[in-house]
PDB file of C-alpha atoms in Angstrom:
ATOM      1  CA  MET B 904      27.318  18.615   1.048  1.00 69.00           C
ATOM      2  CA  ILE B 905      24.739  20.035   3.179  1.00 78.00           C
ATOM      3  CA  ASP B 906      21.243  19.484   2.379  1.00 85.00           C
ATOM      4  CA  LEU B 907      19.800  21.009   5.738  1.00 94.00           C
ATOM      5  CA  ARG B 908      20.457  23.931   7.817  1.00 97.00           C
ATOM      6  CA  ILE B 909      18.553  24.225  10.587  1.00 98.00           C
ATOM      7  CA  LEU B 910      18.351  27.311  12.858  1.00 98.00           C
ATOM      8  CA  LEU B 911      16.314  27.316  16.482  1.00 98.00           C
ATOM      9  CA  MET B 912      15.259  30.727  16.510  1.00 98.00           C
ATOM     10  CA  GLY B 913      13.907  30.049  19.984  1.00 98.00           C
ATOM     11  CA  SER B 914      13.864  27.288  22.469  1.00 98.00           C
ATOM     12  CA  ALA B 915      11.179  28.070  25.350  1.00 98.00           C
ATOM     13  CA  ALA B 916       7.701  26.880  25.989  1.00 97.00           C
ATOM     14  CA  ALA B 917       4.737  29.569  25.943  1.00 96.00           C
ATOM     15  CA  GLU B 918       6.403  32.024  28.933  1.00 96.00           C
ATOM     16  CA  GLY B 919       9.737  32.054  27.430  1.00 97.00           C
ATOM     17  CA  TRP B 920      12.268  32.120  29.823  1.00 97.00           C
ATOM     18  CA  PRO B 921      12.680  34.281  31.683  1.00 97.00           C
ATOM     19  CA  GLY B 922       8.742  34.214  32.031  1.00 95.00           C
ATOM     20  CA  LEU B 923       7.151  37.530  30.453  1.00 92.00           C
ATOM     21  CA  TRP B 924       5.630  38.128  33.696  1.00 95.00           C
ATOM     22  CA  CYS B 925       7.652  36.277  36.232  1.00 96.00           C
ATOM     23  CA  ASN B 926       9.721  36.890  39.528  1.00 95.00           C
ATOM     24  CA  CYS B 927      10.580  33.521  40.276  1.00 96.00           C
ATOM     25  CA  ASP B 928      13.985  32.269  41.377  1.00 96.00           C
ATOM     26  CA  VAL B 929      14.758  30.448  38.381  1.00 95.00           C
ATOM     27  CA  CYS B 930      13.782  33.330  36.152  1.00 97.00           C
ATOM     28  CA  GLN B 931      16.085  35.812  38.263  1.00 97.00           C
ATOM     29  CA  ARG B 932      18.770  33.103  37.987  1.00 97.00           C
ATOM     30  CA  ALA B 933      18.557  33.451  34.176  1.00 97.00           C
ATOM     31  CA  HIS B 934      18.315  36.852  34.090  1.00 96.00           C
ATOM     32  CA  ALA B 935      21.768  36.977  36.147  1.00 97.00           C
ATOM     33  CA  VAL B 936      23.540  34.099  34.102  1.00 96.00           C
ATOM     34  CA  GLY B 937      22.208  35.347  30.593  1.00 97.00           C
ATOM     35  CA  GLY B 938      23.885  33.939  27.268  1.00 97.00           C
ATOM     36  CA  LYS B 939      21.981  30.592  26.873  1.00 98.00           C
ATOM     37  CA  SER B 940      19.908  30.470  29.262  1.00 98.00           C
ATOM     38  CA  ILE B 941      17.724  33.396  27.986  1.00 98.00           C
ATOM     39  CA  ARG B 942      15.075  31.463  25.972  1.00 98.00           C
ATOM     40  CA  SER B 943      12.601  32.936  23.427  1.00 98.00           C
ATOM     41  CA  ARG B 944       9.587  31.415  22.106  1.00 98.00           C
ATOM     42  CA  SER B 945       9.983  28.161  19.823  1.00 98.00           C
ATOM     43  CA  GLY B 946      10.609  27.933  16.317  1.00 98.00           C
ATOM     44  CA  ALA B 947      13.129  27.251  13.434  1.00 98.00           C
ATOM     45  CA  LEU B 948      14.322  28.407  10.177  1.00 98.00           C
ATOM     46  CA  ILE B 949      15.377  25.810   7.348  1.00 98.00           C
ATOM     47  CA  ASP B 950      17.762  26.813   4.530  1.00 96.00           C
ATOM     48  CA  ASP B 951      16.288  30.749   4.954  1.00 96.00           C
ATOM     49  CA  THR B 952      13.105  29.427   3.181  1.00 97.00           C
ATOM     50  CA  LEU B 953      11.113  27.360   5.070  1.00 98.00           C
ATOM     51  CA  LYS B 954       9.651  28.575   8.403  1.00 98.00           C
ATOM     52  CA  VAL B 955       8.773  26.110  11.034  1.00 98.00           C
ATOM     53  CA  ASP B 956       5.816  27.925  13.659  1.00 98.00           C
ATOM     54  CA  LEU B 957       5.520  31.872  13.630  1.00 98.00           C
ATOM     55  CA  CYS B 958       5.825  32.486  17.324  1.00 98.00           C
ATOM     56  CA  PRO B 959       5.215  36.210  19.027  1.00 97.00           C
ATOM     57  CA  ASP B 960       9.283  36.577  19.057  1.00 98.00           C
ATOM     58  CA  THR B 961       9.699  35.890  15.386  1.00 98.00           C
ATOM     59  CA  TYR B 962      10.462  39.598  14.373  1.00 98.00           C
ATOM     60  CA  MET B 963      13.022  39.965  17.785  1.00 98.00           C
ATOM     61  CA  GLN B 964      14.652  36.649  16.805  1.00 98.00           C
ATOM     62  CA  ALA B 965      15.312  37.712  13.498  1.00 98.00           C
ATOM     63  CA  ARG B 966      16.582  41.000  14.183  1.00 97.00           C
ATOM     64  CA  ARG B 967      19.054  39.463  16.561  1.00 97.00           C
ATOM     65  CA  ASP B 968      20.179  36.924  14.305  1.00 96.00           C
ATOM     66  CA  GLY B 969      20.511  38.771  11.170  1.00 97.00           C
ATOM     67  CA  LEU B 970      17.788  37.128   9.120  1.00 97.00           C
ATOM     68  CA  ASP B 971      16.069  38.110   5.913  1.00 97.00           C
ATOM     69  CA  LEU B 972      12.683  36.708   6.248  1.00 97.00           C
ATOM     70  CA  SER B 973      11.615  38.180   2.862  1.00 96.00           C
ATOM     71  CA  ARG B 974      13.214  35.222   1.850  1.00 96.00           C
ATOM     72  CA  VAL B 975      10.713  32.744   3.192  1.00 97.00           C
ATOM     73  CA  THR B 976       8.548  31.015   0.882  1.00 97.00           C
ATOM     74  CA  ASP B 977       6.434  28.462   3.127  1.00 98.00           C
ATOM     75  CA  ILE B 978       5.822  28.160   6.794  1.00 98.00           C
ATOM     76  CA  LEU B 979       4.559  24.941   8.521  1.00 98.00           C
ATOM     77  CA  ILE B 980       2.634  25.333  11.616  1.00 98.00           C
ATOM     78  CA  THR B 981       2.872  22.943  14.145  1.00 98.00           C
ATOM     79  CA  HIS B 982      -0.893  23.991  15.884  1.00 97.00           C
ATOM     80  CA  ALA B 983      -2.614  26.498  16.468  1.00 97.00           C
ATOM     81  CA  HIS B 984      -1.762  27.849  19.939  1.00 97.00           C
ATOM     82  CA  ASN B 985      -0.419  31.527  20.526  1.00 95.00           C
ATOM     83  CA  ASP B 986       2.845  30.659  20.967  1.00 96.00           C
ATOM     84  CA  HIS B 987       3.385  28.862  17.776  1.00 97.00           C
ATOM     85  CA  LEU B 988       1.179  30.646  15.672  1.00 98.00           C
ATOM     86  CA  ALA B 989       1.280  34.709  16.094  1.00 97.00           C
ATOM     87  CA  VAL B 990      -1.251  34.865  12.948  1.00 97.00           C
ATOM     88  CA  ASN B 991      -1.593  38.421  13.214  1.00 96.00           C
ATOM     89  CA  GLU B 992       1.886  38.719  11.833  1.00 97.00           C
ATOM     90  CA  LEU B 993       0.778  37.302   8.924  1.00 97.00           C
ATOM     91  CA  ALA B 994      -1.715  40.617   7.720  1.00 94.00           C
ATOM     92  CA  TYR B 995       1.871  42.136   7.370  1.00 94.00           C
ATOM     93  CA  ASN B 996       2.926  39.973   4.410  1.00 93.00           C
ATOM     94  CA  THR B 997       1.554  42.125   1.990  1.00 91.00           C
ATOM     95  CA  PRO B 998       1.595  45.778   0.627  1.00 91.00           C
ATOM     96  CA  PRO B 999       1.735  48.316   2.220  1.00 93.00           C
ATOM     97  CA  TYR B1000       3.394  46.382   4.880  1.00 94.00           C
ATOM     98  CA  ALA B1001       5.869  44.001   2.527  1.00 93.00           C
ATOM     99  CA  HIS B1002       7.144  44.427  -0.925  1.00 94.00           C
ATOM    100  CA  ASP B1003       8.907  42.457  -3.283  1.00 93.00           C
ATOM    101  CA  ASN B1004       8.832  39.350  -1.335  1.00 91.00           C
ATOM    102  CA  PRO B1005       7.752  36.176  -2.908  1.00 91.00           C
ATOM    103  CA  PRO B1006       4.405  34.760  -1.891  1.00 92.00           C
ATOM    104  CA  VAL B1007       4.132  32.871   1.397  1.00 96.00           C
ATOM    105  CA  HIS B1008       2.345  29.607   1.594  1.00 97.00           C
ATOM    106  CA  VAL B1009       1.232  28.407   5.073  1.00 98.00           C
ATOM    107  CA  TRP B1010       0.445  24.816   5.924  1.00 98.00           C
ATOM    108  CA  GLY B1011      -0.832  23.419   8.866  1.00 98.00           C
ATOM    109  CA  GLY B1012      -3.890  21.438  10.595  1.00 98.00           C
ATOM    110  CA  GLU B1013      -7.847  22.439   9.951  1.00 97.00           C
ATOM    111  CA  ARG B1014      -7.758  24.664  13.110  1.00 97.00           C
ATOM    112  CA  VAL B1015      -4.620  26.523  11.825  1.00 98.00           C
ATOM    113  CA  ILE B1016      -5.800  27.352   8.562  1.00 98.00           C
ATOM    114  CA  GLU B1017      -9.261  28.680  10.120  1.00 97.00           C
ATOM    115  CA  LYS B1018      -7.259  31.083  12.013  1.00 96.00           C
ATOM    116  CA  VAL B1019      -4.913  31.844   9.172  1.00 97.00           C
ATOM    117  CA  LYS B1020      -7.725  32.727   7.213  1.00 96.00           C
ATOM    118  CA  SER B1021      -9.077  35.635   8.945  1.00 90.00           C
ATOM    119  CA  ALA B1022      -5.381  37.170   9.122  1.00 93.00           C
ATOM    120  CA  THR B1023      -4.889  36.970   5.595  1.00 96.00           C
ATOM    121  CA  SER B1024      -7.807  38.463   3.863  1.00 93.00           C
ATOM    122  CA  ARG B1025      -6.133  40.927   1.965  1.00 92.00           C
ATOM    123  CA  TRP B1026      -3.391  38.225   0.320  1.00 94.00           C
ATOM    124  CA  PRO B1027      -3.816  38.054  -3.173  1.00 91.00           C
ATOM    125  CA  ASP B1028      -4.890  34.763  -4.325  1.00 92.00           C
ATOM    126  CA  GLN B1029      -5.196  33.671  -0.839  1.00 94.00           C
ATOM    127  CA  GLU B1030      -7.038  30.597  -1.257  1.00 93.00           C
ATOM    128  CA  ASN B1031      -4.081  28.993  -3.259  1.00 96.00           C
ATOM    129  CA  ARG B1032      -1.668  30.145  -0.798  1.00 97.00           C
ATOM    130  CA  LEU B1033      -3.154  28.204   2.333  1.00 98.00           C
ATOM    131  CA  HIS B1034      -2.799  24.230   2.617  1.00 98.00           C
ATOM    132  CA  VAL B1035      -4.908  22.176   5.111  1.00 98.00           C
ATOM    133  CA  LEU B1036      -2.443  19.274   5.869  1.00 98.00           C
ATOM    134  CA  LYS B1037      -4.315  15.916   7.380  1.00 98.00           C
ATOM    135  CA  PRO B1038      -1.896  13.249   9.292  1.00 98.00           C
ATOM    136  CA  PHE B1039       0.102  10.607   7.265  1.00 98.00           C
ATOM    137  CA  GLN B1040      -1.069  12.462   3.817  1.00 98.00           C
ATOM    138  CA  PRO B1041       2.552  13.892   2.587  1.00 98.00           C
ATOM    139  CA  VAL B1042       2.843  17.081   0.432  1.00 98.00           C
ATOM    140  CA  TYR B1043       6.012  18.520  -1.651  1.00 97.00           C
ATOM    141  CA  LEU B1044       6.230  22.161  -1.069  1.00 96.00           C
ATOM    142  CA  ARG B1045       7.286  24.261  -4.635  1.00 88.00           C
ATOM    143  CA  ASP B1046      10.877  23.782  -4.075  1.00 91.00           C
ATOM    144  CA  GLY B1047      10.708  19.838  -3.819  1.00 93.00           C
ATOM    145  CA  THR B1048      10.761  19.670  -0.187  1.00 97.00           C
ATOM    146  CA  TYR B1049       8.825  16.192   1.314  1.00 98.00           C
ATOM    147  CA  VAL B1050       6.638  17.070   4.184  1.00 98.00           C
ATOM    148  CA  MET B1051       4.785  14.122   5.955  1.00 98.00           C
ATOM    149  CA  PRO B1052       2.432  15.414   8.886  1.00 98.00           C
ATOM    150  CA  LEU B1053       2.240  13.328  11.794  1.00 98.00           C
ATOM    151  CA  GLU B1054      -0.551  13.046  14.477  1.00 98.00           C
ATOM    152  CA  ALA B1055       1.054  14.658  17.675  1.00 97.00           C
ATOM    153  CA  SER B1056       0.169  14.217  20.988  1.00 95.00           C
ATOM    154  CA  HIS B1057      -1.138  17.640  22.096  1.00 95.00           C
ATOM    155  CA  ALA B1058      -4.502  19.741  22.642  1.00 91.00           C
ATOM    156  CA  ALA B1059      -6.436  18.214  20.049  1.00 91.00           C
ATOM    157  CA  ASP B1060      -8.617  21.412  19.117  1.00 94.00           C
ATOM    158  CA  SER B1061      -5.605  23.000  18.286  1.00 95.00           C
ATOM    159  CA  SER B1062      -4.796  20.149  15.063  1.00 95.00           C
ATOM    160  CA  PRO B1063      -1.598  19.486  16.251  1.00 97.00           C
ATOM    161  CA  LEU B1064       1.276  17.965  14.011  1.00 98.00           C
ATOM    162  CA  ASN B1065       4.487  16.913  13.868  1.00 98.00           C
ATOM    163  CA  PHE B1066       6.798  17.010  10.811  1.00 98.00           C
ATOM    164  CA  ILE B1067       9.038  14.729   8.601  1.00 98.00           C
ATOM    165  CA  ILE B1068      10.940  17.121   6.448  1.00 98.00           C
ATOM    166  CA  ARG B1069      13.400  15.921   3.924  1.00 97.00           C
ATOM    167  CA  ARG B1070      15.301  17.977   1.789  1.00 95.00           C
ATOM    168  CA  GLY B1071      17.595  16.029  -0.650  1.00 92.00           C
ATOM    169  CA  ASP B1072      19.075  12.902   1.187  1.00 94.00           C
ATOM    170  CA  LYS B1073      18.759  14.608   4.704  1.00 97.00           C
ATOM    171  CA  THR B1074      15.499  14.028   6.774  1.00 98.00           C
ATOM    172  CA  LEU B1075      14.512  15.967   9.843  1.00 98.00           C
ATOM    173  CA  LEU B1076      11.785  14.784  12.527  1.00 98.00           C
ATOM    174  CA  TYR B1077      10.421  17.996  14.107  1.00 98.00           C
ATOM    175  CA  GLY B1078       8.643  16.784  17.241  1.00 97.00           C
ATOM    176  CA  LEU B1079       8.037  19.679  19.255  1.00 96.00           C
ATOM    177  CA  ASP B1080       4.615  20.274  21.186  1.00 95.00           C
ATOM    178  CA  SER B1081       4.051  16.622  21.612  1.00 96.00           C
ATOM    179  CA  GLY B1082       4.087  14.038  24.651  1.00 93.00           C
ATOM    180  CA  TRP B1083       4.739  10.423  23.743  1.00 95.00           C
ATOM    181  CA  TYR B1084       3.975  10.067  19.988  1.00 96.00           C
ATOM    182  CA  PRO B1085       0.942   8.296  19.159  1.00 96.00           C
ATOM    183  CA  GLU B1086       1.432   4.644  17.852  1.00 97.00           C
ATOM    184  CA  ALA B1087       0.116   5.451  14.203  1.00 98.00           C
ATOM    185  CA  SER B1088       2.917   8.180  14.021  1.00 98.00           C
ATOM    186  CA  TRP B1089       5.641   5.740  15.571  1.00 98.00           C
ATOM    187  CA  GLN B1090       4.351   3.480  12.631  1.00 98.00           C
ATOM    188  CA  ALA B1091       4.478   6.147  10.374  1.00 98.00           C
ATOM    189  CA  HIS B1092       8.701   6.671  10.890  1.00 97.00           C
ATOM    190  CA  ALA B1093       9.014   3.025   9.262  1.00 96.00           C
ATOM    191  CA  GLY B1094      10.920   3.215   5.943  1.00 94.00           C
ATOM    192  CA  HIS B1095      12.752   6.885   7.019  1.00 97.00           C
ATOM    193  CA  PHE B1096      16.133   7.732   8.409  1.00 98.00           C
ATOM    194  CA  PHE B1097      16.467  10.599  10.465  1.00 98.00           C
ATOM    195  CA  ASN B1098      19.489  12.778  10.420  1.00 98.00           C
ATOM    196  CA  VAL B1099      18.468  15.360  12.888  1.00 98.00           C
ATOM    197  CA  VAL B1100      15.546  14.561  15.483  1.00 98.00           C
ATOM    198  CA  ILE B1101      14.370  17.549  17.598  1.00 98.00           C
ATOM    199  CA  ILE B1102      11.984  16.244  20.869  1.00 98.00           C
ATOM    200  CA  ASP B1103       9.857  18.551  23.201  1.00 97.00           C
ATOM    201  CA  CYS B1104      11.056  18.494  26.565  1.00 97.00           C
ATOM    202  CA  THR B1105       9.170  20.861  28.169  1.00 96.00           C
ATOM    203  CA  MET B1106       8.350  19.008  31.037  1.00 95.00           C
ATOM    204  CA  GLY B1107      12.177  18.283  32.167  1.00 92.00           C
ATOM    205  CA  ASN B1108      12.218  16.302  35.176  1.00 90.00           C
ATOM    206  CA  LEU B1109       8.802  17.112  36.036  1.00 82.00           C
ATOM    207  CA  LEU B1110       5.824  14.641  35.780  1.00 67.00           C
ATOM    208  CA  ARG B1111       4.763  13.259  32.631  1.00 72.00           C
ATOM    209  CA  SER B1112       1.813  15.168  30.614  1.00 72.00           C
ATOM    210  CA  SER B1113       0.079  14.137  27.676  1.00 74.00           C
ATOM    211  CA  GLY B1114       0.762  17.089  25.685  1.00 87.00           C
ATOM    212  CA  HIS B1115       4.278  17.522  26.281  1.00 93.00           C
ATOM    213  CA  GLY B1116       7.496  15.782  26.701  1.00 95.00           C
ATOM    214  CA  THR B1117      10.020  15.001  29.840  1.00 96.00           C
ATOM    215  CA  PHE B1118      13.631  14.344  29.283  1.00 97.00           C
ATOM    216  CA  SER B1119      13.374  10.737  29.933  1.00 96.00           C
ATOM    217  CA  GLU B1120      10.688  10.249  27.402  1.00 96.00           C
ATOM    218  CA  ALA B1121      13.135  12.002  24.789  1.00 97.00           C
ATOM    219  CA  VAL B1122      15.692   9.540  26.038  1.00 98.00           C
ATOM    220  CA  GLN B1123      13.196   6.517  25.485  1.00 97.00           C
ATOM    221  CA  ILE B1124      12.124   8.099  22.192  1.00 98.00           C
ATOM    222  CA  LYS B1125      15.730   7.626  20.949  1.00 98.00           C
ATOM    223  CA  GLU B1126      16.571   4.360  22.058  1.00 98.00           C
ATOM    224  CA  ARG B1127      13.346   3.347  20.431  1.00 98.00           C
ATOM    225  CA  MET B1128      14.257   5.097  17.484  1.00 98.00           C
ATOM    226  CA  LEU B1129      17.828   3.289  17.394  1.00 98.00           C
ATOM    227  CA  ALA B1130      15.985  -0.159  17.995  1.00 98.00           C
ATOM    228  CA  GLU B1131      13.808   0.316  15.202  1.00 98.00           C
ATOM    229  CA  GLY B1132      16.580   1.342  12.979  1.00 98.00           C
ATOM    230  CA  THR B1133      15.097   4.932  11.844  1.00 98.00           C
ATOM    231  CA  ALA B1134      18.169   6.619  13.231  1.00 98.00           C
ATOM    232  CA  ASP B1135      21.740   5.661  14.438  1.00 98.00           C
ATOM    233  CA  SER B1136      25.269   7.026  16.168  1.00 98.00           C
ATOM    234  CA  SER B1137      25.375   9.419  13.309  1.00 98.00           C
ATOM    235  CA  THR B1138      22.049  10.722  14.333  1.00 98.00           C
ATOM    236  CA  ILE B1139      21.644  14.225  15.991  1.00 98.00           C
ATOM    237  CA  PHE B1140      19.325  14.336  19.199  1.00 98.00           C
ATOM    238  CA  VAL B1141      18.000  17.630  20.119  1.00 98.00           C
ATOM    239  CA  ALA B1142      16.253  18.583  23.414  1.00 98.00           C
ATOM    240  CA  ASN B1143      14.279  21.709  22.859  1.00 98.00           C
ATOM    241  CA  HIS B1144      11.096  23.699  24.118  1.00 98.00           C
ATOM    242  CA  PHE B1145      11.484  24.236  27.562  1.00 97.00           C
ATOM    243  CA  SER B1146       9.407  25.790  30.212  1.00 96.00           C
ATOM    244  CA  HIS B1147      10.965  27.612  33.288  1.00 96.00           C
ATOM    245  CA  ASN B1148       8.780  25.229  35.848  1.00 95.00           C
ATOM    246  CA  ILE B1149      11.822  22.598  35.401  1.00 95.00           C
ATOM    247  CA  LYS B1150      14.122  25.248  37.197  1.00 95.00           C
ATOM    248  CA  LEU B1151      17.140  24.170  35.324  1.00 96.00           C
ATOM    249  CA  LEU B1152      19.386  26.680  33.640  1.00 97.00           C
ATOM    250  CA  HIS B1153      21.011  25.748  29.962  1.00 98.00           C
ATOM    251  CA  HIS B1154      24.220  24.255  31.741  1.00 97.00           C
ATOM    252  CA  GLU B1155      21.917  22.405  34.309  1.00 97.00           C
ATOM    253  CA  ILE B1156      20.196  20.844  31.752  1.00 98.00           C
ATOM    254  CA  GLU B1157      23.542  19.751  30.091  1.00 98.00           C
ATOM    255  CA  GLU B1158      24.569  18.159  33.134  1.00 98.00           C
ATOM    256  CA  TRP B1159      21.233  15.856  33.022  1.00 97.00           C
ATOM    257  CA  PHE B1160      21.621  14.856  29.528  1.00 98.00           C
ATOM    258  CA  ALA B1161      25.314  14.072  29.664  1.00 98.00           C
ATOM    259  CA  GLY B1162      26.197  11.171  28.459  1.00 97.00           C
ATOM    260  CA  THR B1163      22.963  10.512  26.506  1.00 98.00           C
ATOM    261  CA  GLY B1164      24.374  11.834  23.170  1.00 98.00           C
ATOM    262  CA  PHE B1165      21.759  14.606  23.175  1.00 98.00           C
ATOM    263  CA  ILE B1166      22.208  18.419  22.192  1.00 98.00           C
ATOM    264  CA  VAL B1167      20.399  21.047  24.383  1.00 98.00           C
ATOM    265  CA  GLY B1168      18.726  23.440  22.107  1.00 98.00           C
ATOM    266  CA  TYR B1169      19.097  27.167  22.693  1.00 98.00           C
ATOM    267  CA  ASP B1170      18.076  30.409  20.709  1.00 98.00           C
ATOM    268  CA  GLY B1171      20.343  30.454  17.771  1.00 98.00           C
ATOM    269  CA  LEU B1172      21.506  27.298  17.475  1.00 98.00           C
ATOM    270  CA  VAL B1173      22.715  25.865  14.154  1.00 98.00           C
ATOM    271  CA  LEU B1174      22.689  22.397  12.950  1.00 98.00           C
ATOM    272  CA  GLU B1175      23.761  21.204   9.355  1.00 97.00           C
ATOM    273  CA  VAL B1176      23.688  18.019   7.783  1.00 96.00           C
TER     274      VAL B1176
END
């Protein structure tokens, strides 16, 4: 039985890949190779109704993948940066721009909801559809989905969160836009078993960053989770959210991760558990 269907709608960092305005060698190589080396900004869709992040590429991603986003009832936002929260898109979730769709609820940290308020002033019942999340205070969405917000290691002024998401018997750790997880977030993993773990790898094989992850850190996160029993050999580990500055195309990232048990994320990847 499939409880979770996760679609990675995008797999790039803020600039996309090829970078929006970039003419560097690796962006030119991506143009030439195409396929999985073409990456739009990161975001995910769970079971067609739960959106994670709302990047500037969401509209074209939906057209590319044949998605019906009118079915989305809830949006979880990891943080307030523009590549994860294209806030003005929410203004179109009301007549005359949208008709006959269910009311969408938005969930995020304080800074996220501050930004969303300005774009959704015309929403009917706005005050009941915007929800401030606090780290380590779990909530249940209206369909029963369990969400535990976690502290993320990212720009503090963006209200950064990662998410534990559980539907049925299956649990996802969505860990994008975070460096090495804060210890309090590691402690919050206890008591959970993760079927899928999606890890930020923006920095690739470059130097460690306080706000983004590297390939090596992703492997170390997996090793710690295996040691702590929150994951095992059945857990699907996914590296995602790549910057073109790492200068590796998709197949080259796969070569780096060979033997680690990681799937390298790409636009359109579907995970079912």
